[in-house]
Amino acid sequence: MSKLKIAVQKSGRLHDDSMQILKDIGISIDNGKDQLKASTRNFPLEVFYLRNGDIPQYLLDGVVDAAIIGENVLVEKGNSIKTVEELGFSTCRVSVAIPKSVRYNGIQDLNNKRIATSYPNTVNHFLKENNISAQLHIINGSVEIAPNIGLADAIVDIVSSGSTLFKNNLKEVEVLLKSQAVLAASPKIGDEQQAILDKLQFRLQSVLKARQSRYILLNAPNDKLEKIINILPGMKSPTVLPLAETGWSSLHSVINKNEFWEIIDELKANGAESILVCPIENMVF
């Protein structure tokens, strides 16, 4: 039986988030300690644990069929690789940072400066786009130390919380790109593997949609149902069920978690009572 070969980062936050979403879509991975490859018991999948920076080449060569990878790495090393699905986790940005003590007036301040980075292709594109001339120092590792030892005037690196910049007396001044984890496919993926990838993507979409949604149940007097129904976005329309108490009904619907408090406030103002909100595991369309 054919299997889909998928790469994930071997360690770190992206690894943990990737393994969690595979678990959430019901895939059981036989994963022993320090294994570089693992099989799954209930889905035709082989998981390869690789360095994030190596994954684009494995995709281009067809060694793996798909990958969960940082978008920033694809921009840097695999522009020709197709992104199949944005996954919404492991978010970060690729940014310019300079010493806190240095005044920054705008992009032109980077002219003729020394920039240390692990993302030369991304930086060169940014500099060319903004007509900036700068000298790049390619560093693999702790880029943040470069200004402190006099190697560079600025750095370009990934930023999540900004705590690493803060510890190294740096400040973020420009964002080159915003990144998240994505599902990517090899340009050499076969038809059988593509069919498996489609099934995997379907499962991912159901979990991602559920993560952004909440199931809501509430009670309301029948004379206010129309107003309350107009407030609830729902999937198509809310489910309305009569309560044992005459003149009252129960409404069931789905709301976007980011609009939760605004919708709750509006529902209460229009007569909704006993509002119950629950997380959703999957949403299948």
PDB file of C-alpha atoms in Angstrom:
ATOM      1  CA  MET A   1       0.000   0.000   0.000  1.00  0.00           C
ATOM      2  CA  SER A   2       1.308   3.455  -0.916  1.00  0.00           C
ATOM      3  CA  LYS A   3       2.161   5.887   1.837  1.00  0.00           C
ATOM      4  CA  LEU A   4       2.557   9.638   1.949  1.00  0.00           C
ATOM      5  CA  LYS A   5       6.027  10.677   3.142  1.00  0.00           C
ATOM      6  CA  ILE A   6       5.736  13.855   5.192  1.00  0.00           C
ATOM      7  CA  ALA A   7       8.553  15.856   6.793  1.00  0.00           C
ATOM      8  CA  VAL A   8       8.296  17.783  10.048  1.00  0.00           C
ATOM      9  CA  GLN A   9      10.893  19.740  11.984  1.00  0.00           C
ATOM     10  CA  LYS A  10      12.903  17.377  14.198  1.00  0.00           C
ATOM     11  CA  SER A  11      12.703  19.564  17.343  1.00  0.00           C
ATOM     12  CA  GLY A  12      11.441  22.872  18.670  1.00  0.00           C
ATOM     13  CA  ARG A  13       8.105  24.671  18.762  1.00  0.00           C
ATOM     14  CA  LEU A  14       7.195  23.880  15.150  1.00  0.00           C
ATOM     15  CA  HIS A  15       7.847  20.182  15.816  1.00  0.00           C
ATOM     16  CA  ASP A  16       5.598  20.206  18.879  1.00  0.00           C
ATOM     17  CA  ASP A  17       2.793  22.071  17.103  1.00  0.00           C
ATOM     18  CA  SER A  18       3.056  19.779  14.066  1.00  0.00           C
ATOM     19  CA  MET A  19       2.822  16.635  16.157  1.00  0.00           C
ATOM     20  CA  GLN A  20      -0.144  18.077  18.038  1.00  0.00           C
ATOM     21  CA  ILE A  21      -2.167  18.792  14.907  1.00  0.00           C
ATOM     22  CA  LEU A  22      -1.413  15.325  13.512  1.00  0.00           C
ATOM     23  CA  LYS A  23      -2.708  13.927  16.795  1.00  0.00           C
ATOM     24  CA  ASP A  24      -5.784  16.168  16.602  1.00  0.00           C
ATOM     25  CA  ILE A  25      -6.683  14.791  13.169  1.00  0.00           C
ATOM     26  CA  GLY A  26      -6.628  11.280  14.572  1.00  0.00           C
ATOM     27  CA  ILE A  27      -3.236  10.030  13.363  1.00  0.00           C
ATOM     28  CA  SER A  28      -1.394   7.704  15.749  1.00  0.00           C
ATOM     29  CA  ILE A  29       2.376   7.838  15.252  1.00  0.00           C
ATOM     30  CA  ASP A  30       4.716   5.080  16.416  1.00  0.00           C
ATOM     31  CA  ASN A  31       7.399   7.480  17.519  1.00  0.00           C
ATOM     32  CA  GLY A  32      10.369   6.145  19.450  1.00  0.00           C
ATOM     33  CA  LYS A  33      12.947   8.434  21.019  1.00  0.00           C
ATOM     34  CA  ASP A  34      15.520   9.895  18.608  1.00  0.00           C
ATOM     35  CA  GLN A  35      13.943   8.224  15.575  1.00  0.00           C
ATOM     36  CA  LEU A  36      14.449  10.001  12.245  1.00  0.00           C
ATOM     37  CA  LYS A  37      11.471   8.225  10.660  1.00  0.00           C
ATOM     38  CA  ALA A  38       8.223   6.882  12.104  1.00  0.00           C
ATOM     39  CA  SER A  39       5.188   5.073  10.745  1.00  0.00           C
ATOM     40  CA  THR A  40       1.540   5.564  11.606  1.00  0.00           C
ATOM     41  CA  ARG A  41      -0.900   2.878  12.674  1.00  0.00           C
ATOM     42  CA  ASN A  42      -4.157   4.205  11.255  1.00  0.00           C
ATOM     43  CA  PHE A  43      -3.270   6.328   8.214  1.00  0.00           C
ATOM     44  CA  PRO A  44      -0.961   5.687   5.210  1.00  0.00           C
ATOM     45  CA  LEU A  45       1.733   8.078   6.393  1.00  0.00           C
ATOM     46  CA  GLU A  46       5.477   8.018   7.095  1.00  0.00           C
ATOM     47  CA  VAL A  47       6.838  10.896   9.164  1.00  0.00           C
ATOM     48  CA  PHE A  48      10.413  12.105   8.604  1.00  0.00           C
ATOM     49  CA  TYR A  49      12.038  14.284  11.296  1.00  0.00           C
ATOM     50  CA  LEU A  50      14.396  16.721   9.564  1.00  0.00           C
ATOM     51  CA  ARG A  51      16.151  20.036  10.084  1.00  0.00           C
ATOM     52  CA  ASN A  52      13.753  22.796   9.056  1.00  0.00           C
ATOM     53  CA  GLY A  53      16.300  24.340   6.688  1.00  0.00           C
ATOM     54  CA  ASP A  54      16.847  21.004   4.891  1.00  0.00           C
ATOM     55  CA  ILE A  55      13.182  20.296   4.193  1.00  0.00           C
ATOM     56  CA  PRO A  56      12.795  22.463   1.021  1.00  0.00           C
ATOM     57  CA  GLN A  57      15.516  20.486  -0.769  1.00  0.00           C
ATOM     58  CA  TYR A  58      13.944  17.179   0.250  1.00  0.00           C
ATOM     59  CA  LEU A  59      10.656  18.435  -1.222  1.00  0.00           C
ATOM     60  CA  LEU A  60      12.291  19.649  -4.439  1.00  0.00           C
ATOM     61  CA  ASP A  61      14.107  16.327  -4.869  1.00  0.00           C
ATOM     62  CA  GLY A  62      10.959  14.293  -4.179  1.00  0.00           C
ATOM     63  CA  VAL A  63      12.538  12.503  -1.212  1.00  0.00           C
ATOM     64  CA  VAL A  64       9.425  13.485   0.766  1.00  0.00           C
ATOM     65  CA  ASP A  65       5.989  14.131  -0.716  1.00  0.00           C
ATOM     66  CA  ALA A  66       4.852  16.847   1.693  1.00  0.00           C
ATOM     67  CA  ALA A  67       5.970  18.795   4.745  1.00  0.00           C
ATOM     68  CA  ILE A  68       4.761  20.906   7.614  1.00  0.00           C
ATOM     69  CA  ILE A  69       7.227  23.764   7.437  1.00  0.00           C
ATOM     70  CA  GLY A  70       7.682  27.403   8.355  1.00  0.00           C
ATOM     71  CA  GLU A  71       6.550  29.730   5.576  1.00  0.00           C
ATOM     72  CA  ASN A  72       9.694  31.805   6.129  1.00  0.00           C
ATOM     73  CA  VAL A  73      11.873  28.811   5.183  1.00  0.00           C
ATOM     74  CA  LEU A  74       9.931  28.248   1.974  1.00  0.00           C
ATOM     75  CA  VAL A  75      10.348  31.903   1.012  1.00  0.00           C
ATOM     76  CA  GLU A  76      14.088  31.649   1.644  1.00  0.00           C
ATOM     77  CA  LYS A  77      14.834  28.245   0.123  1.00  0.00           C
ATOM     78  CA  GLY A  78      11.856  26.929  -1.810  1.00  0.00           C
ATOM     79  CA  ASN A  79       9.922  29.597  -3.682  1.00  0.00           C
ATOM     80  CA  SER A  80       8.876  27.089  -6.334  1.00  0.00           C
ATOM     81  CA  ILE A  81       7.305  24.736  -3.777  1.00  0.00           C
ATOM     82  CA  LYS A  82       3.513  24.816  -3.605  1.00  0.00           C
ATOM     83  CA  THR A  83       1.817  25.755  -0.334  1.00  0.00           C
ATOM     84  CA  VAL A  84      -1.232  23.539   0.053  1.00  0.00           C
ATOM     85  CA  GLU A  85      -2.694  24.855   3.319  1.00  0.00           C
ATOM     86  CA  GLU A  86      -1.931  27.629   5.800  1.00  0.00           C
ATOM     87  CA  LEU A  87      -1.977  26.078   9.264  1.00  0.00           C
ATOM     88  CA  GLY A  88      -2.109  29.156  11.486  1.00  0.00           C
ATOM     89  CA  PHE A  89       0.333  28.027  14.200  1.00  0.00           C
ATOM     90  CA  SER A  90       4.037  28.652  14.928  1.00  0.00           C
ATOM     91  CA  THR A  91       3.637  32.248  13.815  1.00  0.00           C
ATOM     92  CA  CYS A  92       6.651  34.527  13.634  1.00  0.00           C
ATOM     93  CA  ARG A  93       8.065  37.302  11.478  1.00  0.00           C
ATOM     94  CA  VAL A  94      11.345  37.933   9.715  1.00  0.00           C
ATOM     95  CA  SER A  95      12.482  41.347  10.884  1.00  0.00           C
ATOM     96  CA  VAL A  96      15.305  43.872  10.880  1.00  0.00           C
ATOM     97  CA  ALA A  97      16.660  44.685  14.324  1.00  0.00           C
ATOM     98  CA  ILE A  98      19.273  47.218  15.406  1.00  0.00           C
ATOM     99  CA  PRO A  99      20.862  48.195  18.743  1.00  0.00           C
ATOM    100  CA  LYS A 100      18.443  49.991  21.068  1.00  0.00           C
ATOM    101  CA  SER A 101      20.853  52.901  21.378  1.00  0.00           C
ATOM    102  CA  VAL A 102      20.777  53.643  17.632  1.00  0.00           C
ATOM    103  CA  ARG A 103      18.175  56.070  16.317  1.00  0.00           C
ATOM    104  CA  TYR A 104      16.128  54.756  13.384  1.00  0.00           C
ATOM    105  CA  ASN A 105      14.471  57.106  10.896  1.00  0.00           C
ATOM    106  CA  GLY A 106      13.419  54.648   8.201  1.00  0.00           C
ATOM    107  CA  ILE A 107      14.538  52.065   5.653  1.00  0.00           C
ATOM    108  CA  GLN A 108      17.112  54.417   4.106  1.00  0.00           C
ATOM    109  CA  ASP A 109      19.104  54.188   7.367  1.00  0.00           C
ATOM    110  CA  LEU A 110      20.110  50.677   6.261  1.00  0.00           C
ATOM    111  CA  ASN A 111      22.031  52.039   3.254  1.00  0.00           C
ATOM    112  CA  ASN A 112      25.687  50.973   3.289  1.00  0.00           C
ATOM    113  CA  LYS A 113      25.232  49.123   6.585  1.00  0.00           C
ATOM    114  CA  ARG A 114      26.437  45.638   7.530  1.00  0.00           C
ATOM    115  CA  ILE A 115      23.568  43.193   8.073  1.00  0.00           C
ATOM    116  CA  ALA A 116      23.984  39.754   9.670  1.00  0.00           C
ATOM    117  CA  THR A 117      21.380  37.144   8.763  1.00  0.00           C
ATOM    118  CA  SER A 118      20.529  33.511   8.113  1.00  0.00           C
ATOM    119  CA  TYR A 119      18.079  34.610   5.404  1.00  0.00           C
ATOM    120  CA  PRO A 120      20.234  36.068   2.579  1.00  0.00           C
ATOM    121  CA  ASN A 121      17.704  35.501  -0.226  1.00  0.00           C
ATOM    122  CA  THR A 122      14.887  37.126   1.738  1.00  0.00           C
ATOM    123  CA  VAL A 123      17.097  40.056   2.730  1.00  0.00           C
ATOM    124  CA  ASN A 124      18.474  40.608  -0.775  1.00  0.00           C
ATOM    125  CA  HIS A 125      14.943  40.678  -2.180  1.00  0.00           C
ATOM    126  CA  PHE A 126      13.932  43.216   0.472  1.00  0.00           C
ATOM    127  CA  LEU A 127      16.977  45.408  -0.183  1.00  0.00           C
ATOM    128  CA  LYS A 128      16.485  45.316  -3.955  1.00  0.00           C
ATOM    129  CA  GLU A 129      12.788  46.116  -3.591  1.00  0.00           C
ATOM    130  CA  ASN A 130      13.623  49.180  -1.496  1.00  0.00           C
ATOM    131  CA  ASN A 131      16.686  50.251  -3.507  1.00  0.00           C
ATOM    132  CA  ILE A 132      19.028  49.761  -0.536  1.00  0.00           C
ATOM    133  CA  SER A 133      22.697  48.808  -0.800  1.00  0.00           C
ATOM    134  CA  ALA A 134      24.063  46.858   2.164  1.00  0.00           C
ATOM    135  CA  GLN A 135      26.779  44.322   2.989  1.00  0.00           C
ATOM    136  CA  LEU A 136      25.483  40.916   4.140  1.00  0.00           C
ATOM    137  CA  HIS A 137      27.196  38.621   6.632  1.00  0.00           C
ATOM    138  CA  ILE A 138      25.730  35.118   6.422  1.00  0.00           C
ATOM    139  CA  ILE A 139      25.520  33.531   9.871  1.00  0.00           C
ATOM    140  CA  ASN A 140      24.005  30.190  10.825  1.00  0.00           C
ATOM    141  CA  GLY A 141      23.241  30.294  14.507  1.00  0.00           C
ATOM    142  CA  SER A 142      23.092  33.110  17.019  1.00  0.00           C
ATOM    143  CA  VAL A 143      22.620  36.093  14.727  1.00  0.00           C
ATOM    144  CA  GLU A 144      21.603  38.379  17.614  1.00  0.00           C
ATOM    145  CA  ILE A 145      25.157  38.597  18.944  1.00  0.00           C
ATOM    146  CA  ALA A 146      26.563  40.135  15.732  1.00  0.00           C
ATOM    147  CA  PRO A 147      26.008  43.846  16.607  1.00  0.00           C
ATOM    148  CA  ASN A 148      27.393  43.339  20.122  1.00  0.00           C
ATOM    149  CA  ILE A 149      30.725  42.007  18.813  1.00  0.00           C
ATOM    150  CA  GLY A 150      31.028  44.618  16.067  1.00  0.00           C
ATOM    151  CA  LEU A 151      30.357  42.225  13.193  1.00  0.00           C
ATOM    152  CA  ALA A 152      27.238  43.999  11.944  1.00  0.00           C
ATOM    153  CA  ASP A 153      25.187  47.173  12.328  1.00  0.00           C
ATOM    154  CA  ALA A 154      21.870  45.321  12.068  1.00  0.00           C
ATOM    155  CA  ILE A 155      20.463  41.814  11.879  1.00  0.00           C
ATOM    156  CA  VAL A 156      17.604  40.127  10.061  1.00  0.00           C
ATOM    157  CA  ASP A 157      16.187  37.124  11.884  1.00  0.00           C
ATOM    158  CA  ILE A 158      12.939  35.467  12.919  1.00  0.00           C
ATOM    159  CA  VAL A 159      11.095  37.114  15.804  1.00  0.00           C
ATOM    160  CA  SER A 160       8.325  35.529  17.870  1.00  0.00           C
ATOM    161  CA  SER A 161       7.893  37.195  21.248  1.00  0.00           C
ATOM    162  CA  GLY A 162      10.838  39.585  20.884  1.00  0.00           C
ATOM    163  CA  SER A 163      12.412  38.410  24.153  1.00  0.00           C
ATOM    164  CA  THR A 164      15.667  37.319  22.466  1.00  0.00           C
ATOM    165  CA  LEU A 165      16.063  40.762  20.894  1.00  0.00           C
ATOM    166  CA  PHE A 166      15.389  42.399  24.248  1.00  0.00           C
ATOM    167  CA  LYS A 167      18.028  40.275  25.995  1.00  0.00           C
ATOM    168  CA  ASN A 168      20.589  41.308  23.373  1.00  0.00           C
ATOM    169  CA  ASN A 169      19.736  45.026  23.578  1.00  0.00           C
ATOM    170  CA  LEU A 170      18.178  45.067  20.118  1.00  0.00           C
ATOM    171  CA  LYS A 171      14.961  46.583  18.811  1.00  0.00           C
ATOM    172  CA  GLU A 172      12.780  45.529  15.886  1.00  0.00           C
ATOM    173  CA  VAL A 173      12.504  48.251  13.235  1.00  0.00           C
ATOM    174  CA  GLU A 174      11.240  46.594  10.016  1.00  0.00           C
ATOM    175  CA  VAL A 175       9.158  43.498   9.247  1.00  0.00           C
ATOM    176  CA  LEU A 176      10.183  41.781   6.001  1.00  0.00           C
ATOM    177  CA  LEU A 177       7.520  39.100   6.117  1.00  0.00           C
ATOM    178  CA  LYS A 178       5.039  37.426   8.449  1.00  0.00           C
ATOM    179  CA  SER A 179       5.237  33.661   8.675  1.00  0.00           C
ATOM    180  CA  GLN A 180       3.231  30.686   9.912  1.00  0.00           C
ATOM    181  CA  ALA A 181       3.384  26.923   9.556  1.00  0.00           C
ATOM    182  CA  VAL A 182       2.128  25.663   6.212  1.00  0.00           C
ATOM    183  CA  LEU A 183       1.481  22.320   4.559  1.00  0.00           C
ATOM    184  CA  ALA A 184       3.634  22.152   1.431  1.00  0.00           C
ATOM    185  CA  ALA A 185       3.747  19.595  -1.384  1.00  0.00           C
ATOM    186  CA  SER A 186       6.643  18.325  -3.471  1.00  0.00           C
ATOM    187  CA  PRO A 187       6.511  19.230  -7.179  1.00  0.00           C
ATOM    188  CA  LYS A 188       7.312  15.542  -7.788  1.00  0.00           C
ATOM    189  CA  ILE A 189       4.427  14.098  -5.745  1.00  0.00           C
ATOM    190  CA  GLY A 190       2.795  11.062  -7.393  1.00  0.00           C
ATOM    191  CA  ASP A 191      -0.920  10.567  -8.045  1.00  0.00           C
ATOM    192  CA  GLU A 192      -1.396   8.004  -5.263  1.00  0.00           C
ATOM    193  CA  GLN A 193       0.427  10.210  -2.758  1.00  0.00           C
ATOM    194  CA  GLN A 194      -1.603  13.237  -3.905  1.00  0.00           C
ATOM    195  CA  ALA A 195      -4.819  11.349  -3.140  1.00  0.00           C
ATOM    196  CA  ILE A 196      -3.550  10.645   0.395  1.00  0.00           C
ATOM    197  CA  LEU A 197      -2.472  14.278   0.771  1.00  0.00           C
ATOM    198  CA  ASP A 198      -5.999  15.383  -0.209  1.00  0.00           C
ATOM    199  CA  LYS A 199      -7.435  13.226   2.591  1.00  0.00           C
ATOM    200  CA  LEU A 200      -4.884  14.622   5.055  1.00  0.00           C
ATOM    201  CA  GLN A 201      -5.718  18.175   4.001  1.00  0.00           C
ATOM    202  CA  PHE A 202      -9.446  17.529   4.452  1.00  0.00           C
ATOM    203  CA  ARG A 203      -8.826  16.424   8.033  1.00  0.00           C
ATOM    204  CA  LEU A 204      -6.593  19.421   8.697  1.00  0.00           C
ATOM    205  CA  GLN A 205      -9.213  21.829   7.365  1.00  0.00           C
ATOM    206  CA  SER A 206     -11.864  20.378   9.678  1.00  0.00           C
ATOM    207  CA  VAL A 207      -9.623  20.819  12.733  1.00  0.00           C
ATOM    208  CA  LEU A 208      -8.434  24.307  11.727  1.00  0.00           C
ATOM    209  CA  LYS A 209     -12.016  25.474  11.198  1.00  0.00           C
ATOM    210  CA  ALA A 210     -13.001  24.034  14.574  1.00  0.00           C
ATOM    211  CA  ARG A 211     -10.106  25.825  16.306  1.00  0.00           C
ATOM    212  CA  GLN A 212     -11.492  29.136  15.052  1.00  0.00           C
ATOM    213  CA  SER A 213     -15.081  28.388  16.068  1.00  0.00           C
ATOM    214  CA  ARG A 214     -17.219  27.894  19.178  1.00  0.00           C
ATOM    215  CA  TYR A 215     -20.520  26.061  19.595  1.00  0.00           C
ATOM    216  CA  ILE A 216     -23.127  28.214  21.301  1.00  0.00           C
ATOM    217  CA  LEU A 217     -26.388  27.218  23.001  1.00  0.00           C
ATOM    218  CA  LEU A 218     -28.820  29.690  24.520  1.00  0.00           C
ATOM    219  CA  ASN A 219     -32.412  30.138  25.621  1.00  0.00           C
ATOM    220  CA  ALA A 220     -34.593  33.012  24.392  1.00  0.00           C
ATOM    221  CA  PRO A 221     -38.232  34.138  24.479  1.00  0.00           C
ATOM    222  CA  ASN A 222     -40.004  33.397  21.220  1.00  0.00           C
ATOM    223  CA  ASP A 223     -40.930  37.047  20.637  1.00  0.00           C
ATOM    224  CA  LYS A 224     -37.198  37.898  20.427  1.00  0.00           C
ATOM    225  CA  LEU A 225     -36.077  34.952  18.293  1.00  0.00           C
ATOM    226  CA  GLU A 226     -35.907  36.882  15.026  1.00  0.00           C
ATOM    227  CA  LYS A 227     -33.546  39.521  16.427  1.00  0.00           C
ATOM    228  CA  ILE A 228     -31.315  36.892  18.046  1.00  0.00           C
ATOM    229  CA  ILE A 229     -31.194  34.756  14.890  1.00  0.00           C
ATOM    230  CA  ASN A 230     -30.051  37.818  12.935  1.00  0.00           C
ATOM    231  CA  ILE A 231     -27.148  38.250  15.391  1.00  0.00           C
ATOM    232  CA  LEU A 232     -25.909  34.658  15.076  1.00  0.00           C
ATOM    233  CA  PRO A 233     -23.871  33.981  11.918  1.00  0.00           C
ATOM    234  CA  GLY A 234     -24.289  30.190  12.083  1.00  0.00           C
ATOM    235  CA  MET A 235     -23.125  27.668   9.522  1.00  0.00           C
ATOM    236  CA  LYS A 236     -26.335  28.039   7.483  1.00  0.00           C
ATOM    237  CA  SER A 237     -28.906  29.037  10.088  1.00  0.00           C
ATOM    238  CA  PRO A 238     -29.291  28.382  13.831  1.00  0.00           C
ATOM    239  CA  THR A 239     -31.123  25.303  15.095  1.00  0.00           C
ATOM    240  CA  VAL A 240     -34.243  26.328  17.058  1.00  0.00           C
ATOM    241  CA  LEU A 241     -35.890  23.857  19.462  1.00  0.00           C
ATOM    242  CA  PRO A 242     -38.931  24.524  21.705  1.00  0.00           C
ATOM    243  CA  LEU A 243     -38.367  24.399  25.481  1.00  0.00           C
ATOM    244  CA  ALA A 244     -40.747  22.730  27.932  1.00  0.00           C
ATOM    245  CA  GLU A 245     -41.607  26.203  29.187  1.00  0.00           C
ATOM    246  CA  THR A 246     -44.204  27.791  26.901  1.00  0.00           C
ATOM    247  CA  GLY A 247     -43.039  30.784  24.899  1.00  0.00           C
ATOM    248  CA  TRP A 248     -39.327  29.910  25.050  1.00  0.00           C
ATOM    249  CA  SER A 249     -36.915  28.205  22.662  1.00  0.00           C
ATOM    250  CA  SER A 250     -33.338  26.925  22.656  1.00  0.00           C
ATOM    251  CA  LEU A 251     -30.989  28.083  19.893  1.00  0.00           C
ATOM    252  CA  HIS A 252     -27.864  26.220  18.776  1.00  0.00           C
ATOM    253  CA  SER A 253     -25.280  27.769  16.461  1.00  0.00           C
ATOM    254  CA  VAL A 254     -21.575  28.309  15.721  1.00  0.00           C
ATOM    255  CA  ILE A 255     -19.681  31.568  16.167  1.00  0.00           C
ATOM    256  CA  ASN A 256     -16.170  32.758  15.348  1.00  0.00           C
ATOM    257  CA  LYS A 257     -14.081  32.680  18.524  1.00  0.00           C
ATOM    258  CA  ASN A 258     -12.551  36.070  17.669  1.00  0.00           C
ATOM    259  CA  GLU A 259     -16.027  37.675  17.718  1.00  0.00           C
ATOM    260  CA  PHE A 260     -17.078  35.848  20.883  1.00  0.00           C
ATOM    261  CA  TRP A 261     -17.467  38.682  23.390  1.00  0.00           C
ATOM    262  CA  GLU A 262     -19.037  41.144  20.951  1.00  0.00           C
ATOM    263  CA  ILE A 263     -21.666  38.576  19.964  1.00  0.00           C
ATOM    264  CA  ILE A 264     -22.331  37.512  23.576  1.00  0.00           C
ATOM    265  CA  ASP A 265     -22.890  41.127  24.646  1.00  0.00           C
ATOM    266  CA  GLU A 266     -25.302  41.676  21.763  1.00  0.00           C
ATOM    267  CA  LEU A 267     -27.191  38.452  22.488  1.00  0.00           C
ATOM    268  CA  LYS A 268     -27.669  39.377  26.142  1.00  0.00           C
ATOM    269  CA  ALA A 269     -28.864  42.851  25.205  1.00  0.00           C
ATOM    270  CA  ASN A 270     -31.528  41.259  23.012  1.00  0.00           C
ATOM    271  CA  GLY A 271     -32.931  38.858  25.591  1.00  0.00           C
ATOM    272  CA  ALA A 272     -30.759  35.712  25.360  1.00  0.00           C
ATOM    273  CA  GLU A 273     -30.317  33.786  28.617  1.00  0.00           C
ATOM    274  CA  SER A 274     -28.417  30.726  29.915  1.00  0.00           C
ATOM    275  CA  ILE A 275     -25.731  31.081  27.234  1.00  0.00           C
ATOM    276  CA  LEU A 276     -23.384  28.096  26.982  1.00  0.00           C
ATOM    277  CA  VAL A 277     -20.265  28.191  24.767  1.00  0.00           C
ATOM    278  CA  CYS A 278     -18.226  25.050  23.999  1.00  0.00           C
ATOM    279  CA  PRO A 279     -15.055  24.265  22.010  1.00  0.00           C
ATOM    280  CA  ILE A 280     -15.391  22.192  18.833  1.00  0.00           C
ATOM    281  CA  GLU A 281     -13.076  19.304  17.935  1.00  0.00           C
ATOM    282  CA  ASN A 282     -13.904  19.035  14.216  1.00  0.00           C
ATOM    283  CA  MET A 283     -16.101  20.742  11.645  1.00  0.00           C
ATOM    284  CA  VAL A 284     -16.825  18.622   8.571  1.00  0.00           C
ATOM    285  CA  PHE A 285     -18.504  20.180   5.552  1.00  0.00           C
TER     286      PHE A 285
END
